[in-house]
Backbone as a ProteinNet text record, in pm:
[ID]
protein_1_A
[PRIMARY]
MITTDFVPGSPCWLDLGTPDVQGAAAFYGSVLGWNFEAMGSPDEPEGGMFRKDGKIVAGLGKLTEQGAKSAWMIYYSVADADSTTRAVEAANGTVRVAPTDLDEWGRMAQYTDPQGAQFAVWQPGSTKGVELVDVPGSLSWTELYTTDAAAAKGFYGSVLGWQYSETEMPGGGGTYTMITPGGLPEERMHGGLMELPEQQLAQAGGRPYWHPVFAVTDCDEAVAAVTGNKGKVQMGPDDAEGVGRLAVCLDPWGAEFVVLAASGS
[TERTIARY]
-1090.3	-1048.5	-1010.2	-1042.4	-1004.3	-875.3	-783.9	-656.2	-634.7	-528.6	-501	-388.9	-357.5	-261.7	-332.4	-465.5	-550.1	-500	-496.7	-465.3	-580.4	-557.6	-666.8	-785.7	-904.1	-1026.8	-1070.4	-989.1	-1026.4	-1094.1	-1185.6	-1246.9	-1142.2	-1146.8	-1042.3	-1099	-1225.8	-1283.8	-1434.6	-1498.5	-1643.9	-1683.5	-1795	-1846.9	-1998.7	-2054.1	-2197.4	-2249.5	-2351.9	-2424.8	-2548.7	-2567.5	-2676.9	-2732.3	-2859.9	-2914	-2877.3	-2824.6	-2797.4	-2658.6	-2558.6	-2419.6	-2396.6	-2440	-2416.3	-2492.4	-2615.6	-2693.3	-2630	-2583.5	-2519.6	-2389	-2314.5	-2189.9	-2218.2	-2322.7	-2358.2	-2406.7	-2487.4	-2541	-2428.7	-2340.3	-2233.9	-2129.8	-2117.2	-2031.8	-2084.2	-2215.9	-2277.1	-2272.9	-2295.8	-2305.3	-2168	-2073.7	-1945.2	-1825.6	-1850.8	-1740.9	-1653.7	-1711.4	-1635	-1631	-1521.2	-1508.5	-1518	-1582.9	-1603.3	-1512.1	-1442.9	-1354.2	-1417.9	-1477.6	-1555.9	-1466.5	-1517.6	-1454.9	-1549.5	-1495.3	-1578.8	-1622.3	-1734.4	-1784.9	-1816.2	-1761.4	-1792.9	-1939	-2007.1	-2148.4	-2240.4	-2202.8	-2281.7	-2187.3	-2123.6	-2025.4	-2091.1	-2022.4	-2068.9	-2024.8	-1932.9	-1884.7	-1761.1	-1690.8	-1570	-1530.8	-1448.9	-1396.1	-1436.7	-1465	-1483.4	-1350	-1316.4	-1195.1	-1228.4	-1151.1	-1157.6	-1014.7	-993.6	-858.4	-760.6	-809.7	-726.2	-705.6	-756.7	-735.8	-864.2	-851.3	-967.9	-1033.4	-1166.2	-1240.5	-1347.3	-1386	-1490.4	-1502	-1572.9	-1602.9	-1751.4	-1786.1	-1924.6	-1946	-2054.6	-2084.1	-2233.2	-2268.8	-2409	-2459.6	-2577.9	-2638	-2659.7	-2616.2	-2633.7	-2711	-2719.2	-2785.6	-2937	-3006.2	-3151.3	-3217.2	-3301.2	-3373.1	-3290.3	-3165	-3078	-3124.1	-3103	-3140.5	-3014.4	-3024.4	-2910.5	-2862	-2731.9	-2675.8	-2524.8	-2469.4	-2324.3	-2275.4	-2164.2	-2099.7	-1966.6	-1945.7	-1822.3	-1733.8	-1605.6	-1507.3	-1410	-1375.6	-1279.3	-1154.6	-1040.9	-913.4	-889.6	-843.1	-809.1	-678.2	-609.1	-484	-509.2	-623.1	-649.9	-800.6	-849.8	-993.6	-1048.2	-966.9	-1015.3	-1036.6	-943.5	-961.9	-1075.1	-1091.9	-1205	-1336.3	-1341.6	-1462	-1494.8	-1393.6	-1418	-1469.8	-1417.9	-1464.4	-1608.9	-1646.6	-1785.1	-1878.4	-1842.1	-1926.7	-1936.1	-1825.4	-1825.9	-1913	-1928.2	-2008.4	-2150.7	-2192	-2328.4	-2361.6	-2259.4	-2283.1	-2298.4	-2329.9	-2351.9	-2251.2	-2196.2	-2104.3	-2186	-2187.9	-2259.9	-2171.9	-2046.3	-1948.9	-1823.8	-1788.5	-1670.3	-1544.1	-1436.1	-1311.3	-1272.7	-1246.7	-1223.2	-1104.7	-1013.7	-899.8	-942.5	-899.6	-920.7	-784	-738.3	-605.6	-501.2	-408.4	-303.1	-346.7	-467	-509.7	-535.6	-594.5	-625.2	-729.5	-784	-878.9	-996	-1117	-1234.1	-1333.4	-1420.1	-1532.3	-1642.6	-1767.1	-1881.9	-1965.6	-2022.9	-2094.1	-2222.9	-2303.3	-2417.2	-2403.2	-2414.2	-2402.2	-2530	-2532.1	-2647.5	-2777.8	-2768.3	-2889.3	-2935.8	-2849.7	-2891.4	-2816.3	-2720.3	-2645.3	-2535.8	-2519.4	-2419.3	-2291.3	-2178.1	-2049	-1950.3	-1829.1	-1730.4	-1592.3	-1498.4	-1359.3	-1268	-1150	-1050.3	-914.8	-857.6	-720.5	-630.6	-550	-479.7	-372	-364	-252.3	-178.4	-179.7	-116.1	-198.5	-328.3	-416.4	-453.6	-422.7	-451.1	-592.1	-640.8	-773.3	-788.8	-886	-906.1	-784.1	-771.9	-650.6	-669.7	-794.7	-823	-934.6	-913.7	-1013.8	-1007.7	-1116.3	-1121.1	-1097.2	-1125	-1124	-1251.9	-1295.9	-1419.3	-1420	-1532.6	-1545.5	-1494.3	-1475.1	-1425.3	-1487.8	-1465.8	-1518.7	-1456	-1541.5	-1489.4	-1538.8	-1633.7	-1691.9	-1775.5	-1794.7	-1887.9	-1983.7	-2107	-2208	-2303.7	-2332.1	-2424.7	-2549.2	-2665	-2792.4	-2833.1	-2853.7	-2881.4	-2995.6	-3059.3	-3167.4	-3116.6	-2988.2	-2932.2	-2785.7	-2762.7	-2626.9	-2533.4	-2580	-2493.8	-2449.1	-2542.1	-2506.3	-2411.4	-2435.3	-2347.6	-2206.7	-2195.3	-2062.1	-1988.2	-2060.2	-1997.3	-1952.2	-2036.7	-2003.6	-1881.9	-1886.2	-1775.5	-1648.1	-1664.2	-1545.7	-1473.6	-1551.3	-1488.6	-1436	-1500	-1460.9	-1350.1	-1363.2	-1270.2	-1184	-1204	-1117	-1140.4	-1259.9	-1286.5	-1293.9	-1262.8	-1286.1	-1384.7	-1454.5	-1567.2	-1561.2	-1625.4	-1652.1	-1792.7	-1856.2	-1995.9	-2011.4	-2110.8	-2147.5	-2298.9	-2353	-2497.5	-2538.8	-2643.5	-2697.4	-2767.2	-2761.3	-2828.8	-2979.5	-3042.8	-3188.5	-3243.5	-3164.1	-3212.2	-3234.4	-3155.3	-3173.2	-3108.6	-3058	-2997.6	-2846.3	-2785.8	-2639.7	-2584.1	-2475	-2404.4	-2270.6	-2239.8	-2115.9	-2015.7	-1896.9	-1792.2	-1691.5	-1641.5	-1561.7	-1418.6	-1323.1	-1180.8	-1115.8	-1024.3	-951.7	-880.7	-872.8	-811.9	-669.8	-643	-508.7	-470.1	-559.9	-528.4	-598.5	-545.7	-608.1	-738.5	-819.6	-952.6	-949.2	-839	-834.5	-837.3	-820.5	-829.6	-968.8	-1068.5	-1206	-1240.6	-1309	-1345.4	-1495.3	-1573.3	-1715.5	-1793.6	-1921.7	-2008.7	-2125.8	-2195.5	-2317.2	-2420.1	-2544.3	-2651.8	-2769.6	-2839.5	-2954.5	-3079.6	-3157.2	-3283.8	-3389.2	-3514.9	-3620.4	-3641.6	-3691.5	-3708	-3789.9	-3891.7	-3977.2	-3904.4	-3791	-3712.5	-3610.1	-3611	-3520.4	-3597.7	-3703.6	-3790.7	-3715.2	-3613	-3536.1	-3477.9	-3443.7	-3387.8	-3485.7	-3614.6	-3714	-3708.3	-3662.7	-3653.1	-3524.2	-3435.3	-3309.5	-3197.4	-3112.2	-2996.7	-2908.3	-2836.5	-2750.6	-2640.6	-2534.2	-2423.7	-2444.9	-2399.2	-2393.5	-2267.1	-2218	-2098.5	-2134.6	-2039.7	-2049.9	-1940.4	-1981.7	-1887.1	-1865.5	-1740.7	-1708.3	-1742.6	-1799.6	-1826.4	-1785.3	-1764	-1728	-1849.7	-1964.2	-2087.1	-2203.1	-2260.3	-2367.4	-2489.8	-2527.9	-2648	-2631.7	-2513.2	-2487.6	-2495.9	-2441.6	-2447.7	-2591.6	-2672.4	-2813.4	-2888.4	-2858.8	-2922.5	-2887	-2762.9	-2722.3	-2793.9	-2814.5	-2888.3	-3029.3	-3102.1	-3242.1	-3253	-3153.7	-3154.8	-3124.5	-3076.4	-3045.8	-3130.1	-3252.9	-3355	-3325.6	-3232.5	-3214.8	-3313.1	-3308.8	-3398.9	-3319.1	-3377.9	-3317.3	-3403.6	-3344.5	-3415	-3421.1	-3311.7	-3302.6	-3204.8	-3239.3	-3149.3	-3175.7	-3080	-2952.9	-2973.8	-2894.6	-2899.4	-2758.8	-2749.8	-2622.1	-2609.9	-2497.9	-2468.2	-2350.9	-2374	-2271.5	-2143.1	-2032.7	-1903.1	-1873.1	-1970.4	-1953.2	-1953.5	-2061.4	-2073.7	-2216	-2233.6	-2366.3	-2380.8	-2489.9	-2502.2	-2643.7	-2654.9	-2784.8	-2776	-2883.4	-2895	-2970.7	-2910	-2962.9	-2982.5	-3064.6	-3082.4	-3049.7	-2976.4	-2958.8	-3087	-3100.3	-3226.7	-3268.4	-3178.2	-3209	-3222	-3218	-3245.9	-3126.6	-3003.3	-2885	-2866	-2847.7	-2837.8	-2692.7	-2671.1	-2540.3	-2560.7	-2456.9	-2462.3	-2359.6	-2395.4	-2297.8	-2273.9	-2148.4	-2110.6	-2006.8	-2040.6	-1943.4	-1897.1	-1778.8	-1730.8	-1709.7	-1727.9	-1703	-1561.2	-1545.6	-1412.9	-1356.2	-1433.8	-1382.5	-1410.1
333	203.2	214.1	112.4	106.9	27.2	76.5	8.1	-13.4	-86.3	-113.4	-25.6	85.8	178	269.6	280.1	346.6	487	572.4	712.7	775.5	887.2	951.3	982.4	946.3	968.9	851.8	747.6	632.1	526	446.8	338.9	234.6	188.2	95.9	-25.8	-21.2	-130.9	-127.3	-240.1	-244.9	-364.1	-347.8	-460.6	-459.1	-575.5	-596	-623	-548.7	-578.4	-658.8	-773	-861.9	-929.9	-967	-1041.5	-1189.6	-1237.3	-1380.4	-1398.3	-1409.7	-1417.5	-1541.3	-1655.9	-1779.5	-1779.9	-1728.8	-1722.1	-1627.9	-1511.6	-1415.7	-1471.2	-1543.3	-1604.2	-1701.8	-1781.1	-1877.4	-1806.3	-1700.7	-1627.6	-1566.9	-1489.9	-1423.2	-1523.2	-1635.2	-1740.6	-1792.6	-1808.7	-1857.1	-1752.4	-1626.5	-1521.2	-1473.6	-1457.3	-1395.7	-1488.6	-1611.9	-1706.5	-1679.8	-1617.7	-1583.9	-1701.6	-1707.6	-1798.7	-1716.3	-1772.8	-1701	-1756.3	-1665.9	-1700.3	-1645.8	-1733.9	-1691.4	-1646.3	-1549	-1504.9	-1542	-1594.2	-1640.1	-1783	-1818.4	-1955.6	-1990.7	-2100.8	-2138.9	-2176.4	-2217.9	-2255.9	-2134.1	-2030.4	-1907	-1787.2	-1765.4	-1657.3	-1519.5	-1427.6	-1289.1	-1212.2	-1269.8	-1204	-1273.4	-1204.9	-1262	-1190.1	-1257.2	-1198.3	-1281.4	-1212.2	-1278.1	-1276.9	-1389.5	-1399.3	-1447.5	-1399.3	-1446.1	-1479.3	-1602.6	-1648.4	-1626.4	-1643.8	-1631.5	-1490.4	-1389.3	-1249.5	-1189.1	-1104.9	-1043.3	-944.2	-959.4	-869	-788.6	-830.6	-759.5	-819.6	-746.9	-796	-825.6	-901.8	-938.9	-937.4	-875.2	-870.3	-877	-921.1	-929.7	-792.3	-756.7	-628.6	-622.9	-514.6	-497.4	-370.4	-276	-147.7	-164.8	-115.9	-129.5	-67.1	-144	-92.6	-81.4	-126.6	-113.6	-206.9	-161.3	-237.9	-296.8	-415.8	-478.3	-392.4	-365.3	-279.9	-295.1	-259.7	-250.1	-113.8	-112.5	11.7	22.9	137.7	161.6	257.1	222	300.9	366.8	491.5	565.3	594.1	580.9	599.1	746.2	773.2	909.1	905.8	1017.4	1025.8	1043.8	1105.7	1138.3	1136.1	1034.5	1021	1133.3	1187.3	1295.3	1424.5	1458	1580	1562	1440.8	1413.5	1431.7	1388.1	1404.2	1552.1	1632.2	1776.1	1835.3	1785.9	1834.8	1794.3	1672.4	1626.3	1716.8	1746.2	1831.1	1972.5	2024.2	2159.4	2167.9	2055.8	2052.4	2003.3	2002.4	1966.8	1818.9	1735	1591.8	1548.9	1421.2	1366.1	1255.9	1254.2	1148.3	1035.7	920.3	804.4	725.1	706.2	638.3	725	775.2	860.5	780.9	849.2	778.7	680.5	557.1	446.9	364.9	334.9	249.5	103	31.8	-111.9	-180.1	-189.1	-245.7	-177.9	-258.4	-199.5	-187.2	-238	-242.5	-104	-13.8	118.4	187.4	294.8	378.9	407.6	388.5	404.3	502.7	555.8	638.3	622.2	641.3	631.2	757.9	797.4	924.7	910.3	1016.2	1034.2	1169.9	1173.9	1303	1384.4	1513.4	1597.8	1552.5	1475.1	1426	1291.5	1224.5	1102.2	976	984.9	865.8	835.7	707.8	666	619.3	652.9	610.4	607.3	561.1	547.1	581.5	601.4	625.5	532.8	510.6	422.9	492.2	511.9	562.5	441	407.4	279.3	273.2	155.3	120.3	8.5	-109.2	-223.3	-276.5	-246.3	-288.4	-168.9	-176.6	-65.4	-73.6	-198	-215.3	-355.3	-372.6	-502.5	-536.2	-663.4	-710.2	-736.5	-729.5	-758	-666.1	-596.4	-506.2	-512.2	-466.4	-442.1	-566	-683.7	-808.1	-883	-979.6	-1050	-1105.5	-1078.8	-1121.2	-1021.1	-895	-793.1	-657.7	-561.5	-426.3	-358.5	-299	-230.2	-86.4	-44.7	89.9	113.2	238.7	273.4	378.8	376.7	463.7	516.7	647.2	715.4	756.5	716.5	770.4	876.5	999.9	1110.4	1195.8	1267.7	1357.6	1495.5	1524.1	1655.7	1638.7	1624.7	1598.6	1716.2	1837.3	1953.3	1960.1	1937.4	1940.2	1826.7	1708.1	1594.3	1621.5	1678.3	1708.8	1808.1	1907.4	2003.2	1939.6	1854.7	1790.4	1700.7	1606.7	1510.7	1577.1	1682.4	1756.6	1819	1872.6	1936.5	1834.2	1718.5	1617.9	1525.9	1480.7	1381	1432.2	1558.6	1617.8	1566.8	1515	1458.7	1565.5	1524.8	1606.7	1532.6	1608.7	1552.6	1583.9	1496.8	1523.1	1472.8	1532.4	1502.1	1436.1	1347.3	1287.8	1276.8	1289.1	1279.4	1133.2	1097.3	962.6	942.7	822	798.1	811.7	853	863.1	975.1	1078.7	1191	1157.4	1061.8	1016.6	1105.3	1221.6	1312.7	1306.9	1365	1376.5	1278.3	1215.8	1125.9	1189.8	1196.9	1257.9	1148.9	1157.8	1060	1119	1034.9	1078.1	1027.1	1117.7	1083.6	1140.7	1068.3	1127.8	1256.3	1351.4	1479.7	1467.4	1539	1545	1430.7	1333.6	1219.9	1233.1	1169.2	1176.4	1098	1124.1	1063.7	912.6	855.4	709.1	644.9	726.5	676	698.2	724.5	733	607.7	626	509.6	498.1	596.1	591	699.4	702.5	802.4	833.4	942	976.2	1030	1006.1	1058.9	1099.5	1200.8	1253.3	1179.5	1136.8	1069.2	1129.7	1134.1	1182.9	1084.4	1136	1056	930	939	822.6	709	737.6	632	570.1	616.3	561.9	481.1	416.2	341.4	230.4	172.9	65.3	107.6	236.5	287.3	379.8	363.6	446.9	591.9	617.2	753.3	823.8	755.5	816.1	784	882.3	854.9	744.4	675.3	566.6	535	475.2	421.8	272.6	223.9	79.4	42.5	-80.5	-125.3	-187.4	-179.7	-248	-354.6	-478.5	-589.6	-635.2	-652.8	-704.3	-852	-892.6	-1033.7	-1064.3	-1190.9	-1232	-1232.6	-1277.3	-1289.5	-1237.5	-1124.5	-1061.8	-1151.2	-1216.4	-1298.9	-1420	-1476.9	-1588.3	-1541.4	-1422.6	-1369.7	-1343.7	-1289.2	-1262.8	-1393.2	-1496.4	-1626.2	-1680.7	-1656.8	-1700.3	-1619.3	-1490	-1406	-1459.3	-1474.9	-1518	-1663.9	-1745.3	-1885.2	-1905.7	-1799.4	-1807.5	-1708.9	-1683	-1603.7	-1454.8	-1407.3	-1264	-1211.4	-1080.2	-1016.2	-926	-899.7	-808.8	-683.9	-569.9	-442.1	-385.5	-406.9	-351.5	-435.1	-461.9	-530.8	-680.6	-752.7	-704.7	-615.8	-509.8	-415.3	-388.3	-355.9	-314.8	-163.6	-115.6	27.4	55.5	137.9	163.8	216	152.4	194.7	151.3	86.7	43.3	-109.1	-169.9	-314.8	-356.2	-476.5	-530.5	-539.1	-483.3	-471	-497.5	-524.4	-542.9	-493.4	-430.7	-387.1	-495.7	-546.6	-664.7	-637.4	-722.1	-723.8	-862.7	-870.1	-1000.7	-1036.7	-1157.5	-1197.3	-1112.5	-1031.7	-948.6	-801.2	-771.6	-636.4	-548.5	-597	-516.1	-506.1	-384.4	-361.3	-361.7	-418.5	-416.9	-429.7	-403.4	-411.3	-512.5	-589.7	-676.5	-621.2	-615.4	-554.3	-639.1	-681.1	-741.5	-631	-577.1	-461.6	-491.6	-390.1	-404.7	-452.1	-553.3	-603.7	-700.7	-730.5	-821.9	-965.7
6363.5	6413.6	6559.8	6635.5	6775.7	6787	6867.7	6887.3	7036.5	7070.3	7211.7	7267	7197.3	7260.4	7361	7350	7449.6	7485.2	7385	7409.4	7486.9	7557.9	7630.8	7539.6	7587.7	7512.7	7427.8	7419.2	7337.1	7422.4	7363.6	7440.2	7477	7601.6	7647.5	7720.6	7759.4	7836.5	7820.3	7839.5	7846	7931.4	8000.6	8076.4	8074.5	8099	8094	8233.5	8272.4	8394.8	8359.7	8424.2	8389.1	8514.3	8514.2	8628.1	8625	8512	8495.3	8435.2	8521.3	8475.2	8388.8	8435.7	8359.9	8227.1	8229.5	8105.9	8005	8051.8	7961.8	7906.5	7989.6	7942.6	7829	7843.1	7738.8	7613	7629.5	7514.1	7430.3	7492.5	7416.1	7365.5	7434.3	7381.9	7249	7239.2	7115.9	7004.5	7039.9	6938.1	6889.9	6982.8	6949.7	6967.2	7007	7021.9	7142.7	7245.1	7364.7	7462.6	7535.5	7649.3	7777	7878.2	8003.9	8111.8	8179	8290.5	8417.3	8497.4	8613.2	8728	8804.1	8927.6	9041.2	9151.3	9260.9	9238.2	9293.8	9284	9138.8	9086.6	8949	8930	9038.5	9029.1	9028.5	9104.2	9108.9	9101.8	8986.4	8975.7	8983.7	9048	9052.7	8928.5	8852.8	8732.9	8681.5	8592	8535.2	8408.5	8328.1	8205.7	8084.3	7975.3	7847.4	7772.9	7712.4	7632	7490.9	7395.6	7257.4	7215.9	7171.7	7136	7250.7	7373.7	7491.9	7542.3	7470.7	7509.2	7563.9	7665.6	7728.8	7633.1	7614.9	7526.7	7600.8	7723.1	7797.4	7936.5	8023.5	8156.9	8171.3	8272.4	8299.3	8449.6	8493.2	8635.8	8662.2	8781.6	8819.7	8860.8	8813.9	8852.2	9002.5	9062.1	9206.1	9239.9	9148.3	9174.3	9169	9270	9278.7	9156.2	9088.3	8972.1	8846.1	8849	8731.9	8620.5	8498.3	8380.1	8317.6	8265.8	8200.8	8084.2	8080.7	7975.5	7971.9	7857.7	7842.8	7889.7	7961.3	8003.6	7929.3	7864.9	7790.3	7869.8	7880.1	7953.6	7854.9	7883.4	7801.8	7884.1	7820.5	7889.5	7922.1	8043.3	8085.1	8163.4	8165.1	8240.3	8388.8	8425.5	8565.7	8588.3	8656.2	8678.9	8765.9	8856.4	8943.6	8865.6	8777.6	8697.7	8597.4	8547	8457.5	8532	8657.2	8737.5	8757.2	8781.5	8795.3	8664.4	8552.4	8421.9	8396.8	8436.7	8423	8502.9	8626.7	8711.6	8656.4	8604	8547.4	8422.9	8352.3	8229.9	8255.5	8383.6	8424.7	8408.5	8407.1	8414.6	8559.3	8580.5	8713.1	8740.9	8861.2	8901.8	8965.3	8900.5	8953.5	9049.6	9011.9	9097	9099.9	9218.3	9231.4	9199.2	9161.2	9130.7	9240.8	9198.5	9291.1	9244.1	9335.7	9302	9299.7	9196.7	9188.6	9198.3	9321.4	9350.6	9260.7	9208.6	9125.1	8979.2	8945.1	8805.2	8747.3	8827.5	8777.1	8862.8	8810.6	8883.5	8790.4	8840.3	8755	8814.8	8727.9	8771	8666.8	8711.4	8621	8630.1	8515.5	8506.1	8425.1	8431.3	8342.5	8275.9	8142.9	8074.9	8096.1	8061.2	8092.2	8026.1	7918.1	7852.1	7909.5	7988.5	8055.3	8016.7	7924.2	7884.3	7986.4	8019.5	8117	8046.7	8105.6	8053.2	8168.1	8141.7	8248	8194.5	8286.8	8247.8	8326.9	8270.2	8329.7	8326.3	8443.9	8456.4	8473.8	8375.1	8380.6	8487.3	8548.9	8635.3	8565.2	8625.1	8559.8	8442.9	8442.4	8333.5	8247.9	8120	8028.7	7972.2	7953.5	7895.2	7840.6	7751.2	7688.4	7602.5	7567.4	7499	7350.8	7303	7162.4	7115.9	7004.4	6947.8	6795.7	6734	6589.1	6503.4	6558.7	6481.9	6517.8	6436.1	6468	6610.7	6680	6818.5	6918.5	6876.2	6969.3	6937.3	7025.8	7009	6887.3	6801.7	6683.8	6670.4	6754.5	6743.2	6867	6905.9	7013.1	6959.6	7008.4	6948.6	7054.4	7043.2	7133.5	7057.2	7109.4	7064.4	7165.8	7118.9	7210.4	7159.2	7248.9	7210.4	7171	7192.3	7161.6	7121.4	6990.7	6942.3	6970.8	6953.9	6976.4	7121.8	7213.9	7356.2	7390.4	7333.5	7360.3	7310.1	7192	7138.4	7228.3	7277.2	7366.1	7496.3	7552.6	7679.8	7666.4	7573	7561.5	7508.8	7430.5	7387.9	7505.4	7600.5	7716.5	7816.1	7825.6	7925	7874.2	7748.7	7695.4	7580.5	7542.2	7440.4	7299.7	7271.6	7139.7	7032.4	6909.2	6791.4	6701.1	6615.5	6543.6	6394.9	6317.5	6175.9	6146.7	6047	6019.1	5882.3	5874.1	5746.6	5740.1	5619.9	5602.8	5592.5	5663.6	5657.5	5523	5465.8	5338.2	5351.4	5241.2	5238.5	5323.6	5348.4	5427.9	5573.1	5624.1	5761.8	5866.2	5827.4	5923.3	5920	6021.2	6028.4	6131.4	6093.9	6184.7	6218.3	6347.3	6394	6428.5	6368.9	6396.7	6494.6	6584.1	6698.7	6686.3	6710.7	6708.8	6834.1	6898.8	7011.6	6969.3	7060.9	7030.4	6978	6867.1	6812.6	6721.2	6701.6	6615.9	6481.4	6375	6243.4	6238.2	6135.1	6127.7	6114.6	6066.8	6060.3	6198.9	6303.6	6440.3	6501.1	6417.2	6467.4	6545.8	6656.6	6738	6763.3	6718.4	6749.7	6680.1	6710.9	6651.7	6741.6	6708.3	6781.2	6683.5	6715.1	6632	6718	6669	6741.6	6699.9	6799.3	6776.8	6867.8	6822.8	6912.1	7026.9	7135.7	7257.3	7233.4	7145.5	7123.1	7053.4	6989.1	6925.8	7021.5	7145	7246	7349	7303	7394.7	7466.1	7401.7	7462.5	7597.2	7610.6	7735.9	7807.1	7780.7	7845.6	7804.1	7681.1	7629.7	7665.4	7738.1	7781.8	7682.1	7648.9	7562.9	7621.6	7533.8	7581.8	7481.5	7533.6	7455.1	7432.4	7317.7	7299	7221	7240.9	7169.8	7035.3	6942.6	6813.9	6810.6	6788.9	6785.2	6641.2	6604.5	6472.2	6464.4	6351.6	6325.6	6181.9	6154	6018.8	5928.2	5979.8	5901.5	5986.3	5945.3	6023.3	6033.3	5923.5	5925.1	6017.3	6019	6110.8	6255.9	6283.1	6419.4	6461.1	6370.3	6399.7	6425.3	6347.5	6370.8	6508.2	6551.3	6685.7	6793	6768.5	6864	6882.8	6772.7	6783.7	6827.6	6791.5	6832.4	6978.9	7045.6	7188.5	7270.4	7220.5	7291	7295.7	7210.4	7193.1	7089.4	7066.5	6970.4	6876.5	6760.8	6664.5	6655.6	6685.7	6681	6539.9	6464.2	6329.6	6248.2	6122.2	6032.9	6027.6	5965.8	5911.1	5788.9	5780.6	5669.7	5620.2	5491.3	5433.5	5441.2	5493.2	5500.8	5407.7	5308.2	5207	5270	5235.3	5285.6	5427.5	5492.8	5631.5	5640.8	5593.1	5598.4	5626.6	5672.4	5703.3	5855	5907.1	6051.9	6098.2	6228	6292.1	6435.7	6482.6	6621.9	6697.8	6804.2	6873.8	7023.1	7083.6	7228.8	7279.4	7390.8	7453	7528.4	7581.8	7644.9	7764.9	7819.6	7936.2	7899.5	7768.4	7721.6	7696.1	7710.6	7682.4	7530.3	7482.3	7337.3	7290.9	7173.3	7108.7	6959.4	6884.3	6738.3	6691.1	6590.2	6523.6	6384.1	6343.1	6215.9	6144.6	6022	5932.3	5839.4	5863.1	5791.5	5643.8	5559.3	5417	5393.9	5308.4	5276.3	5377.3	5485.5	5587	5547.1
[MASK]
+++++++++++++++++++++++++++++++++++++++++++++++++++++++++++++++++++++++++++++++++++++++++++++++++++++++++++++++++++++++++++++++++++++++++++++++++++++++++++++++++++++++++++++++++++++++++++++++++++++++++++++++++++++++++++++++++++++++++++++++++++++++++++++++++++++++++

């Protein structure tokens, strides 16, 4: 479960880079019931915040990097972004954005792991992270698709201090690795990773990537909203024993996310 105490190594923020801020705001509003709070010109906003029930659940910004593809970026809480950056470099990761102060709110940095997946960290200042998690319309899990699970576990273990447990996928689908912040019990799991061959990562051009899982009350209703607003469904809806009903989706600009109606919800 994801919580808002944001211990080191736990997911604490996420934002979407998109070529169409207003279009993305309308899409996620329809799918997840989010309200958009624009920053800058209301007619041509450069970005802003998504809110659910008045609480911040994610950020939204216009893509500015040349050749960048629309995608969700997940941030993990750290005590010191500079020491985390040194750990990333020591573990053969790449620094995409060096540690940067964002006024009094905090300090951020963005990286690429050795297999090619992008992620970010947040050193909190006055802002600790999002304000709502693990309820319908908010982040409930984070997931990495990678070409080398063993290497990924070693990298993130050294950088973010994660601990892992393994479970077998149903139907001989391989092993799924569940992630917990260091020193915490397994009920504080916040994500997972699984190994996939490069050809199954076509959505990202064969490169490993992270995507968010959003809790919803009804998976089929969420999927209907995705397709009814020019999004696509990559997989599902399917029932996963002990997990719930889920679907892997794309927004109209190609950013991938998952909707999950958890068992018993």
